[in-house]
Tab-separated table of C-alpha atoms in Angstrom:
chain	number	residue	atom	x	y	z
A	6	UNK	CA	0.000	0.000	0.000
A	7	UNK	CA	1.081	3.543	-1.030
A	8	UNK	CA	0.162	6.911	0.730
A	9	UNK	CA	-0.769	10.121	-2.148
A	10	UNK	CA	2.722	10.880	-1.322
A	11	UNK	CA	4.516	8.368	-2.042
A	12	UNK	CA	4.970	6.596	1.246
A	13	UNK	CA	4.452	2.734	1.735
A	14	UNK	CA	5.379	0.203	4.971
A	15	UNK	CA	9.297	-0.765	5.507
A	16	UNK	CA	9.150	-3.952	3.740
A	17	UNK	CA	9.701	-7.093	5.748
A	18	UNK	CA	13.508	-7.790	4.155
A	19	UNK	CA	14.420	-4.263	5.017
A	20	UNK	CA	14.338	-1.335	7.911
A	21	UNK	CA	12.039	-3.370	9.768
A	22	UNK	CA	8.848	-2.521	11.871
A	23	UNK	CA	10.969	0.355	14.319
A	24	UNK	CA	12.011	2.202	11.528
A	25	UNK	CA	10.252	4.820	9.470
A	26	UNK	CA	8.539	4.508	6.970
A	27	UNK	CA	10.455	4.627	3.158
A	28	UNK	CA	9.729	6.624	0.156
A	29	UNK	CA	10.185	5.071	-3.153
A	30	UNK	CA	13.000	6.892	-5.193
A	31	UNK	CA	12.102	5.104	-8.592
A	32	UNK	CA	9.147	4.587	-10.632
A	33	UNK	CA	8.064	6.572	-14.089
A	34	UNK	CA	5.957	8.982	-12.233
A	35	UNK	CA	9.557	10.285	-10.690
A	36	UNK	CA	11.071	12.307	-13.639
A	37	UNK	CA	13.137	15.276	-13.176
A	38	UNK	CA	10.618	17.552	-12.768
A	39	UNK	CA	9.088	15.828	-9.728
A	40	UNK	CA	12.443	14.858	-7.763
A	41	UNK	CA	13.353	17.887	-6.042
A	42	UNK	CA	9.675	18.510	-4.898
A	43	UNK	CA	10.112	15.246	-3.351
A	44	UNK	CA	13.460	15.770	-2.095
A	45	UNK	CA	12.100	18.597	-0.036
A	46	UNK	CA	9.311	16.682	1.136
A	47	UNK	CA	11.602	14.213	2.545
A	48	UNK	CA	13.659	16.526	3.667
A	49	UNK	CA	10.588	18.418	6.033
A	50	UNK	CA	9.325	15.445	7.352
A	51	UNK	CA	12.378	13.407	8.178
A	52	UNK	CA	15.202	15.549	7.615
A	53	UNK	CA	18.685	15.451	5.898
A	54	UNK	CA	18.579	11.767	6.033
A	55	UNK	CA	15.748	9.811	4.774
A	56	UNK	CA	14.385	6.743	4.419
A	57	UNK	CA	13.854	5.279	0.718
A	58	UNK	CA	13.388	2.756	-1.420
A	59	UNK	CA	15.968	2.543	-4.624
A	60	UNK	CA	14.345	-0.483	-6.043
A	61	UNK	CA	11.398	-3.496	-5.505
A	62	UNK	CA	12.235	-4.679	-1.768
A	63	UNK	CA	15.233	-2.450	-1.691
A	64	UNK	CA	16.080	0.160	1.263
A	65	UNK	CA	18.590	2.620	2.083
A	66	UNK	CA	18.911	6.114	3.105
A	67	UNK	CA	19.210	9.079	1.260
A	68	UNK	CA	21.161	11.932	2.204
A	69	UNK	CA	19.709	14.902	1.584
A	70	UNK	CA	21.856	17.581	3.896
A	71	UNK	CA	25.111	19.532	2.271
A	72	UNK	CA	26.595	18.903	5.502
A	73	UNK	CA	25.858	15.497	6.019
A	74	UNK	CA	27.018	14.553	2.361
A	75	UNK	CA	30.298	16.243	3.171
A	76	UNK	CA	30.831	13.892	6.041
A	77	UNK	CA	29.325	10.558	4.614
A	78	UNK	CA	32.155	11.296	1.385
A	79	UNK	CA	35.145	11.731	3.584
A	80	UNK	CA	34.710	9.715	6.944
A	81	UNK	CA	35.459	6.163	5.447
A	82	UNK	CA	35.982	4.931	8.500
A	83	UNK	CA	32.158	5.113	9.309
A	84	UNK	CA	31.095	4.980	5.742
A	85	UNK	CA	32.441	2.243	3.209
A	86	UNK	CA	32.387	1.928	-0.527
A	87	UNK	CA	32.852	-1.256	-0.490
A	88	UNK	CA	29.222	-2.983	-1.049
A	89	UNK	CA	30.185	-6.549	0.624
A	90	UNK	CA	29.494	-4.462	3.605
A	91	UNK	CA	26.047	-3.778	2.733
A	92	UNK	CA	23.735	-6.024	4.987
A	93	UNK	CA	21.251	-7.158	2.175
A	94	UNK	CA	23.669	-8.204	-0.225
A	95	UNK	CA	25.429	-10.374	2.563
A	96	UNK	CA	22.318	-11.916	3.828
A	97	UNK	CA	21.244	-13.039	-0.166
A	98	UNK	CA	18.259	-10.315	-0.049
A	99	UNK	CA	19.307	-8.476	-3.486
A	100	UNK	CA	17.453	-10.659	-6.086
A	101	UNK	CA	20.226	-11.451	-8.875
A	102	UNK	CA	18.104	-9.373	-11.550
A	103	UNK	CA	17.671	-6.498	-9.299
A	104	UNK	CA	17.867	-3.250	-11.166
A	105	UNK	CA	19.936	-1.615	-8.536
A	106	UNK	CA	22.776	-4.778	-8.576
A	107	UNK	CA	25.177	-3.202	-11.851
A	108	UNK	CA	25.474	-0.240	-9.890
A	109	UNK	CA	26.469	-1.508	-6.369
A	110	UNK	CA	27.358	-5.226	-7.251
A	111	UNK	CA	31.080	-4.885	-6.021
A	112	UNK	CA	33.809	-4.626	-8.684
A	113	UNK	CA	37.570	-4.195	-8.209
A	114	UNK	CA	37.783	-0.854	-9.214
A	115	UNK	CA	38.073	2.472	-7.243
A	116	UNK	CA	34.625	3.257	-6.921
A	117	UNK	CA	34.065	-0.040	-4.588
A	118	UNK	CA	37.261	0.445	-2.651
A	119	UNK	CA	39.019	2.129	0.362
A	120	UNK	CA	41.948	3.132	1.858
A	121	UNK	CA	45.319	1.843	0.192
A	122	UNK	CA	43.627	-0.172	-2.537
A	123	UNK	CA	41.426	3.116	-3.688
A	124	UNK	CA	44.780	5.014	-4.044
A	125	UNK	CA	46.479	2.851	-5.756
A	126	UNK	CA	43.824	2.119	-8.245
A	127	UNK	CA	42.813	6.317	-8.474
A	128	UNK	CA	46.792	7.015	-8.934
A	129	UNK	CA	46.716	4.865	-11.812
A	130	UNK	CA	42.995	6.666	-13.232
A	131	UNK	CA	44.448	9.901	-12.350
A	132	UNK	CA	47.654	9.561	-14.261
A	133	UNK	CA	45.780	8.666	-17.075
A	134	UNK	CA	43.042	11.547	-17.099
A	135	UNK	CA	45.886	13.768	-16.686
A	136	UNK	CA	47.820	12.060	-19.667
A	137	UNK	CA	44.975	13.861	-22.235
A	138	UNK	CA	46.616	16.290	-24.134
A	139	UNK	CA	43.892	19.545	-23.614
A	140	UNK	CA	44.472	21.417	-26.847
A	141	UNK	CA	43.910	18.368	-28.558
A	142	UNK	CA	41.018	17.658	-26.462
A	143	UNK	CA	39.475	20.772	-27.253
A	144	UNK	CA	40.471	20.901	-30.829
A	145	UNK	CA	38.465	17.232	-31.087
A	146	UNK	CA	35.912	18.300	-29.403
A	147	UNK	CA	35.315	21.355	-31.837
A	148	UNK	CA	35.784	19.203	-34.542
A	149	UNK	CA	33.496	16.632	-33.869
A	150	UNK	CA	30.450	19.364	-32.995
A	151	UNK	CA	30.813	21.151	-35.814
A	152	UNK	CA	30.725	17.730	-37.748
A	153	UNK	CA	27.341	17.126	-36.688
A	154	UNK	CA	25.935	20.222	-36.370
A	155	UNK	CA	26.680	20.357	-40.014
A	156	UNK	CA	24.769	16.747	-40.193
A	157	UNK	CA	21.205	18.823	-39.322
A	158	UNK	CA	22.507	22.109	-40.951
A	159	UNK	CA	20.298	22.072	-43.458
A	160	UNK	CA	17.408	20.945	-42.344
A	161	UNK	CA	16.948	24.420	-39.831
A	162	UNK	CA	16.422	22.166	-37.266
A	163	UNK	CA	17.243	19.527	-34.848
A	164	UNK	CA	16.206	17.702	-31.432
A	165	UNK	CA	20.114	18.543	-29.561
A	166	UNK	CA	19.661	15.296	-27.317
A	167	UNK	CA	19.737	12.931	-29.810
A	168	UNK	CA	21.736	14.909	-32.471
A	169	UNK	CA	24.230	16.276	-30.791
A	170	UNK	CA	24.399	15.875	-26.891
A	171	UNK	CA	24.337	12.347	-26.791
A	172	UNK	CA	26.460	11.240	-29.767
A	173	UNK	CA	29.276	14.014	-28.819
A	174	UNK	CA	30.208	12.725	-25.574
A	175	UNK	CA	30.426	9.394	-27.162
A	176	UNK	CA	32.164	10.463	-30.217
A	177	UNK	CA	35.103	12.281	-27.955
A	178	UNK	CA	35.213	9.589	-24.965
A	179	UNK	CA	35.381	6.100	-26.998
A	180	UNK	CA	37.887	7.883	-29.104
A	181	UNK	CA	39.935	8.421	-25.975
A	182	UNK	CA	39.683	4.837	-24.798
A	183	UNK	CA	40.735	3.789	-27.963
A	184	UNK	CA	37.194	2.280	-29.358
A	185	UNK	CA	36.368	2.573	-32.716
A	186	UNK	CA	33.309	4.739	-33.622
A	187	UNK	CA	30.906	1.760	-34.145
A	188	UNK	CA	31.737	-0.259	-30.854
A	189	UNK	CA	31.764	2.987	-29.078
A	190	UNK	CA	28.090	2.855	-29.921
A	191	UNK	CA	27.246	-0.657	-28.640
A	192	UNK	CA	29.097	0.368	-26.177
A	193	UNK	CA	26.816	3.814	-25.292
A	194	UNK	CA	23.714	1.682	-25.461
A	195	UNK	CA	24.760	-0.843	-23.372
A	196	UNK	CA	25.321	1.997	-20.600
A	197	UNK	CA	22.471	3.995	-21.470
A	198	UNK	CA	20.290	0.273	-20.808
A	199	UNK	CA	22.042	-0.332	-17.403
A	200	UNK	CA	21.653	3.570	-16.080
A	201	UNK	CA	17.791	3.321	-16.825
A	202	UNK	CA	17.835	0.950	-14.072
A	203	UNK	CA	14.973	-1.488	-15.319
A	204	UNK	CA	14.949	-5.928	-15.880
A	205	UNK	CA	17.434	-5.254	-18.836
A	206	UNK	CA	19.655	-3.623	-16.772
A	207	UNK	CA	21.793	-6.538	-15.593
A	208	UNK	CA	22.172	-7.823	-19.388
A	209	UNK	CA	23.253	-4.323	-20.473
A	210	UNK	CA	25.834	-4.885	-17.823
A	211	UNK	CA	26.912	-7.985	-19.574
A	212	UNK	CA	27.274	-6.902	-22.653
A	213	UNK	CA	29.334	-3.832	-21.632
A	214	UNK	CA	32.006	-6.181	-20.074
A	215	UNK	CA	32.220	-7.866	-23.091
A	216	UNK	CA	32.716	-5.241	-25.523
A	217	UNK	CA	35.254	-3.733	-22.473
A	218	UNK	CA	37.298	-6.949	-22.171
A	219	UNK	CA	37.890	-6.628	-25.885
A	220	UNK	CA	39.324	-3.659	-26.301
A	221	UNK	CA	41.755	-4.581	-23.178
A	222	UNK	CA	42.802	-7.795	-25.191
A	223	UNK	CA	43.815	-5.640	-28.038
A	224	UNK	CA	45.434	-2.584	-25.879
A	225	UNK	CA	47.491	-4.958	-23.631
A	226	UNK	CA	48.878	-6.460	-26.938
A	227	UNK	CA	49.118	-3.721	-29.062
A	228	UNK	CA	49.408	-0.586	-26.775
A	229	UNK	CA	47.991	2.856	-28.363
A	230	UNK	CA	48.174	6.592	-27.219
A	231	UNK	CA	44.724	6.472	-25.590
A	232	UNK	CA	43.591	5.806	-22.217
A	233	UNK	CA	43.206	1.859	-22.051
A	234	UNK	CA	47.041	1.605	-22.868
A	235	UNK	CA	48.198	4.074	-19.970
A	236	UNK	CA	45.726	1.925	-16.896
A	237	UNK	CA	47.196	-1.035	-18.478
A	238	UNK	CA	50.924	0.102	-17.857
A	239	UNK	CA	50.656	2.120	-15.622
A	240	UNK	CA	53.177	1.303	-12.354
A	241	UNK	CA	50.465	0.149	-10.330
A	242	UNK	CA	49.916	-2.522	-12.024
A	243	UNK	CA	46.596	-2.926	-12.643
A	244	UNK	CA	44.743	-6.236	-13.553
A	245	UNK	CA	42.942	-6.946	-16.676
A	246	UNK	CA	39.774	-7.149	-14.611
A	247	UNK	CA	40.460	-3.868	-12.137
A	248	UNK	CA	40.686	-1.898	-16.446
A	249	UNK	CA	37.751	-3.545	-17.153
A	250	UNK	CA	36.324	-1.992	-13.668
A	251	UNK	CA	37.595	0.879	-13.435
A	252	UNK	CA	37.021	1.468	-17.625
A	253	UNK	CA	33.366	1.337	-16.476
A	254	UNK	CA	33.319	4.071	-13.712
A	255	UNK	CA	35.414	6.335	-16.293
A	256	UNK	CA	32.295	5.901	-18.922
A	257	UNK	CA	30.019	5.886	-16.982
A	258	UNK	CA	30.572	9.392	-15.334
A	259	UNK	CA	32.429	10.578	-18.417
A	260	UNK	CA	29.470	9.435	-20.800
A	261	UNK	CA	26.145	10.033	-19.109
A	262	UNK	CA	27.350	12.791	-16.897
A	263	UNK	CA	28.429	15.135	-20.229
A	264	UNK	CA	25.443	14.021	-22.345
A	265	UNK	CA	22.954	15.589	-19.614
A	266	UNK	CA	25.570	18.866	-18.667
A	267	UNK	CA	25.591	19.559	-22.318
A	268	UNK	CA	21.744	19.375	-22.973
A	269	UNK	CA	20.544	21.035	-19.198
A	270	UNK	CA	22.910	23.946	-20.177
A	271	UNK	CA	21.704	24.511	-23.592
A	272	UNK	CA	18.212	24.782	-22.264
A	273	UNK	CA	19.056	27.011	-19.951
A	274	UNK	CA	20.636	29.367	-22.769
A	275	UNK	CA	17.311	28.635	-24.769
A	276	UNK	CA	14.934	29.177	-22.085
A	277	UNK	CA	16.658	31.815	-19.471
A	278	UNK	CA	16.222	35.310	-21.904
A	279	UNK	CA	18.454	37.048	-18.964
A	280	UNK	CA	21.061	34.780	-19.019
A	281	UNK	CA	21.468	34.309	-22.252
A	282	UNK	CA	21.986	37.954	-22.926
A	283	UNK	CA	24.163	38.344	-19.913
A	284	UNK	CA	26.393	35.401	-21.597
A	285	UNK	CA	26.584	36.934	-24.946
A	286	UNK	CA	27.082	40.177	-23.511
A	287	UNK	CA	30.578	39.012	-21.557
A	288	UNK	CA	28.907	39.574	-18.067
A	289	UNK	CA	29.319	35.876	-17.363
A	290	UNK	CA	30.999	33.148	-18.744
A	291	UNK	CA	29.946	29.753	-20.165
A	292	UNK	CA	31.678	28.246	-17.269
A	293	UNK	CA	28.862	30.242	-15.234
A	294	UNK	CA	26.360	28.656	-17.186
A	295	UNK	CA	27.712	25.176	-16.354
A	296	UNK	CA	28.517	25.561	-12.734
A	297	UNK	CA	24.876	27.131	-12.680
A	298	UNK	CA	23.825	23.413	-13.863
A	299	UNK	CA	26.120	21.779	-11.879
A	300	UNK	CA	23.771	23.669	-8.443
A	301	UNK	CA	20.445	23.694	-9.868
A	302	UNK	CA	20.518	20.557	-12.178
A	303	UNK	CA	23.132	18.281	-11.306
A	304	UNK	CA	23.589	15.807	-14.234
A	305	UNK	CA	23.712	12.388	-11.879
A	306	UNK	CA	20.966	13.583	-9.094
A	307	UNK	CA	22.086	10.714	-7.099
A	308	UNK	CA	24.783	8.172	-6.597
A	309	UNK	CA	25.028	4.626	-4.698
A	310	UNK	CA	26.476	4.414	-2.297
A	311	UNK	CA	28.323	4.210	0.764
A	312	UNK	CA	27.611	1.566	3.773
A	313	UNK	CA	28.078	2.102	7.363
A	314	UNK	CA	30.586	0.155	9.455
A	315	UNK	CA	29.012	0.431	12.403
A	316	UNK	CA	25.550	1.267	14.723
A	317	UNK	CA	25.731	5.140	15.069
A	318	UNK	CA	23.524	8.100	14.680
A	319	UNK	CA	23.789	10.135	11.862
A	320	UNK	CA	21.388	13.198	10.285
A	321	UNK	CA	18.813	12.517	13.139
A	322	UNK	CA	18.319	8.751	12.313
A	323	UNK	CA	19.512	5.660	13.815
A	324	UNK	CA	22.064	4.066	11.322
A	325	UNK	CA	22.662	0.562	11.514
A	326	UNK	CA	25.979	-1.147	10.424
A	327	UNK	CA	25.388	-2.774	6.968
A	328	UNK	CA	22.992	-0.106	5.858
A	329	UNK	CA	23.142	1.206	2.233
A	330	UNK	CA	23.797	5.385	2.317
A	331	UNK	CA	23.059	6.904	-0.715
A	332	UNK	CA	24.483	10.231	-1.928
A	333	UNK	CA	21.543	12.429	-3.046
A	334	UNK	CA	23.290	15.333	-4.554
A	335	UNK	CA	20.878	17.286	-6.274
A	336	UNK	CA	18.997	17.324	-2.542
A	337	UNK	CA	22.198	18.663	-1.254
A	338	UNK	CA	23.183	21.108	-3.816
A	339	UNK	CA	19.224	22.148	-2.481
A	340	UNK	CA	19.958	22.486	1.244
A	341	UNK	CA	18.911	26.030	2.651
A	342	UNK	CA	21.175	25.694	4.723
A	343	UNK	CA	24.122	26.517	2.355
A	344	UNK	CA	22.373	28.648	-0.289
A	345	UNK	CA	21.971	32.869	-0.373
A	346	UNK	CA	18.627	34.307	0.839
A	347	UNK	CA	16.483	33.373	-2.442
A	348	UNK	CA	17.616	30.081	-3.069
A	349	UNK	CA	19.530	30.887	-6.211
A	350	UNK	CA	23.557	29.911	-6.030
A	351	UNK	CA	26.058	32.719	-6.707
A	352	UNK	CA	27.815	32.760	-10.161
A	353	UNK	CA	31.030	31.720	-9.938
A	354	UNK	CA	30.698	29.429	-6.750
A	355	UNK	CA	32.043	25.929	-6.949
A	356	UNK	CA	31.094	24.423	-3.560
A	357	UNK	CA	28.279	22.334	-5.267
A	358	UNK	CA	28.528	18.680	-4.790
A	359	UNK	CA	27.808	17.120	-8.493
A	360	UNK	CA	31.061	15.693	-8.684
A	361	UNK	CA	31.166	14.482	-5.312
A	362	UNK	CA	33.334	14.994	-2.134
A	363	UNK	CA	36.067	13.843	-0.347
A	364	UNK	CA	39.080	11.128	-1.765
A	365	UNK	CA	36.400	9.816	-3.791
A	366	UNK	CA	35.074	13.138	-5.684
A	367	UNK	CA	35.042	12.101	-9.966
A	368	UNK	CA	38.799	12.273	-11.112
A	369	UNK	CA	37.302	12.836	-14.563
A	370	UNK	CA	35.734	16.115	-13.634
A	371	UNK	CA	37.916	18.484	-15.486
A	372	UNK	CA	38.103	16.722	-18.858
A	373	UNK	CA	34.581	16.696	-18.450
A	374	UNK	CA	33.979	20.265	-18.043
A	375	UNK	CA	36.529	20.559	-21.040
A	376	UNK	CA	34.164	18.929	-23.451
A	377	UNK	CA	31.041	20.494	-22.292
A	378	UNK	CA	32.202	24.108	-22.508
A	379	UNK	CA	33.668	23.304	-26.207
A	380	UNK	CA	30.306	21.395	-26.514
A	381	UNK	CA	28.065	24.658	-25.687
A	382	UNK	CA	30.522	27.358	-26.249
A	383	UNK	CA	30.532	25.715	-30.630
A	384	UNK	CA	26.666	25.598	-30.746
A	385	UNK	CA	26.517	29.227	-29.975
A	386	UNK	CA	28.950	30.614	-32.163
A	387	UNK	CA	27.673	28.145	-35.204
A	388	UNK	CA	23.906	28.612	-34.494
A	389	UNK	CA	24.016	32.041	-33.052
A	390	UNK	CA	19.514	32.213	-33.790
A	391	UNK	CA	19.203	29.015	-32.252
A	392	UNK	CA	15.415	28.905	-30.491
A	393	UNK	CA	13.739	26.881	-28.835
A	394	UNK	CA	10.938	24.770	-31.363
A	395	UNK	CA	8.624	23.762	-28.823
A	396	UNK	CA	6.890	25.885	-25.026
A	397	UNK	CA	9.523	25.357	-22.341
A	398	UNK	CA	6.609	23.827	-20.152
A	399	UNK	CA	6.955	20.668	-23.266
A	400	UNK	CA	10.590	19.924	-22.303
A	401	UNK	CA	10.710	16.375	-20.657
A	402	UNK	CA	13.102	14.774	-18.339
A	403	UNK	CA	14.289	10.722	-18.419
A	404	UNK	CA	12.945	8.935	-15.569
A	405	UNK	CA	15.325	7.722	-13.600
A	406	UNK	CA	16.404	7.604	-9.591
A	407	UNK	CA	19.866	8.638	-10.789
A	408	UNK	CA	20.877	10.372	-13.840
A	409	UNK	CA	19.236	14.008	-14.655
A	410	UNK	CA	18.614	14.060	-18.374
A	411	UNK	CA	16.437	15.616	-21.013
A	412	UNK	CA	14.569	13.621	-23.134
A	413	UNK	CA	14.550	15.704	-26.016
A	414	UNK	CA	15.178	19.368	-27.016
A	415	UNK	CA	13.758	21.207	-30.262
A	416	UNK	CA	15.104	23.301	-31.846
A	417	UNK	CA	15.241	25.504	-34.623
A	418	UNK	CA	17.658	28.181	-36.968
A	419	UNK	CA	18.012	29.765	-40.199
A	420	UNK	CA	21.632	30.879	-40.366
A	421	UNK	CA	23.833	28.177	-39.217
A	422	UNK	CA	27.377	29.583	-39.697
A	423	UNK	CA	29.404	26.982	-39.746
A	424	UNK	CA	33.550	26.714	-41.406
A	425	UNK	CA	33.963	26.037	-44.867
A	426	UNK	CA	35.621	22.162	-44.519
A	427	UNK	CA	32.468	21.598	-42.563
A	428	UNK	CA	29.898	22.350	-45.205
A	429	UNK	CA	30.175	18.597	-46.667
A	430	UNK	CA	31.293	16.813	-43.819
A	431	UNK	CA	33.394	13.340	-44.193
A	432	UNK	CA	34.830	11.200	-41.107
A	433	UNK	CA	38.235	12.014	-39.864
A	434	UNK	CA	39.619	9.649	-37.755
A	435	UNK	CA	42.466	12.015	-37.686
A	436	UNK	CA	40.855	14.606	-35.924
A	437	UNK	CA	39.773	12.298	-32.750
A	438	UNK	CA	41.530	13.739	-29.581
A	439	UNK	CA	44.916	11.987	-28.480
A	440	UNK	CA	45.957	10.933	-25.163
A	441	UNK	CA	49.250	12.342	-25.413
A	442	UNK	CA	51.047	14.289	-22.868
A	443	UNK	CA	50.600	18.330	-23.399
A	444	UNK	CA	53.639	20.368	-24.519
A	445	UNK	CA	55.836	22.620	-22.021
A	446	UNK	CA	53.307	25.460	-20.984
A	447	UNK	CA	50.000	23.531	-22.199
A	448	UNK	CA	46.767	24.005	-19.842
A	449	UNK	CA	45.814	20.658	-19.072
């Protein structure tokens, strides 16, 4: 049984009859729009820590306070990545088709580990990240969007999820794992089938692996200037299976993540009159315009998880060792508690927690925000009338506990201006970015 608001009984396999009752943080009816009314519901009548449900017969607790994020990301003493900690999983409650198992079934890569095993393993994800030549990066990126913006150039208009936000990220990422352009695409639908977090989800997981433990074959063999090649010999050593791992984590934020930061910021520039003209006026700076999404629309809304050591009380509720803590980071980014009178964040301020906190905040953060500001900043300057086809009010988001995304955006233009090599585009494998270190002097 279900309350109007959402509320139903602890189930028998999880808080138990003492402890409050759970919200469920899934379900179609739960798209973007909804969540952070419901966030702040939670957050009035329990708190910044919550009760939830994050799939059938599955509870945990959501953290909705700035402060208690902050503290749940850095005390891993109390708080554990590691999911063989988690009390359901141990006790064989987790059904093996359980939507929720891809994304905290453990896996020996960083995300899942602590202490001396995390740094080793980030050291060797770190290096690599910071192995990306930037110029390059950008100069790919720029590339690639101007490729298919010239793909929909003459047609005056376009949906930009589809079109251009979803098959950039993928375009610039697989490139720098060293996947071809056509398994990078099996390999974006595999991940787009495990985020949605449905019965599928655990074969998506599947077949990413596989396409994953391919490319490693191949890279460990025959090296290349890309990513795989520099976890593979890196000194630390990594095994096949902590690439294939840790490959996963770097997609997965890298992929998703920039897919919805590209799209929520273009609507923003398409719906926000004010904004836009204070952007193309130099008052702020497309950087403002992304860490504006970054507070108000955080592209993952939130992440799983983090599992308590021990009894202890945390955010007003009684914590119990084995339970699963999930970081709700939109709800945080939301707290009153750290925002200016009216709500809105100031431009400029980076203390938002989309990318995390503590020794496990996203390593791939910067290369990200690379991509996305190339991403936006080309769009503008190539579709300078670009409108919005359709009312703001008929914008949709994905449904999903986790990932903030649009499902589509219209648009339309009449005077794309876009380079002269562009006008006919052909593929170019030779303009894909390169992993390479920068020059002397080179911004990474």
């Amino acid at each position: 049984m279900t309350t109007p608001h959402g509320y139903s009984p602890p189930p028998a396999d999880g808080f138990g009859a003492r402890r409050p009752a759970a919200t469920a943080l899934y379900g179609p009816h739960l798209d973007g729009d909804a969540m952070p009314a419901l966030y702040e519901e939670l957050r009035r009548t329990h708190g910044p820590v919550a009760p939830v449900t994050v799939a059938p017969g599955i509870t945990a607790w959501l953290v909705l306070g700035h402060r208690e994020l902050l503290r749940l990301t850095r005390e891993e003493q109390d708080f554990s990545h590691d999911p063989r900690h988690w009390s359901l999983l141990r006790e064989g409650r987790v059904p093996a088709d359980s939507p929720i198992l891809p994304f905290v079934g453990w896996r020996p890569a960083l995300l899942f580990a602590d202490g001396q095993q995390h740094r080793r393993m980030r050291a060797a994800v770190s290096d690599a990240l910071a192995g990306i030549n930037g110029h390059e990066l950008r100069r790919g990126v720029r590339v690639a969007a101007e490729r298919l913006i010239a793909s929909f150039a003459d047609r005056r208009e376009a949906d930009l999820v589809p079109h251009y936000a979803r098959k950039l990220p993928m375009q610039v990422i697989t490139g720098l794992l060293g996947l071809d352009d056509r398994t990078g695409q099996r390999l974006v639908h595999a991940i787009a089938g495990m985020v949605v977090a449905n019965a599928d989800s655990a074969n998506a997981s599947r077949r990413m692996n596989a396409i994953l433990l391919a490319l490693i074959d191949e890279k460990r063999s025959r090296p290349g200037d890309d990513v795989t090649s520099a976890l593979l010999h890196h000194p630390a050593r990594l095994t096949d299976e902590e690439v294939l791992h840790n490959l996963v984590v770097m997609f997965v934020a890298g992929n998703q993540t920039t897919v919805n930061w590209i799209a929520t910021t273009l609507r923003i520039l398409l719906c926000d009159p004010a904004f836009r003209s204070s952007l193309t006026g130099g008052h702020l700076s497309v950087d403002d315009a992304l860490d504006l999404v970054l507070w108000r629309f955080p592209p993952t809304q939130n992440f799983p998880a983090r599992y308590a050591t021990r009894d202890l009380t945390f955010g007003g509720q009684s914590i119990k060792a084995g339970d699963m803590l999930v970081l709700g980071l939109a709800a945080a980014n939301a707290d009153p508690s750290v925002l200016p009178p009216g709500g809105s964040p100031v431009a400029g301020n980076r203390s938002h927690l989309a990318f995390g906190a503590g020794p496990h905040a996203c390593p791939a953060q910067d290369p990200a925000r690379l991509i996305t500001r190339t991403a936006v900043d080309t769009i503008r300057h190539r579709l300078p009338d670009l409108e919005l086809a359709v009312e703001e009010s008929e914008l949709a988001w994905i449904s999903s506990p986790w990932s903030k995304g649009l499902a589509a955006l219209p648009v339309r233009f009449t005077d794309p201006q876009l380079p002269l090599a562009q006008r006919h585009p052909r593929p170019d494998r030779a303009d894909r970015p390169t992993h390479a270190a920068p020059q002397t002097g080179e911004p990474r």
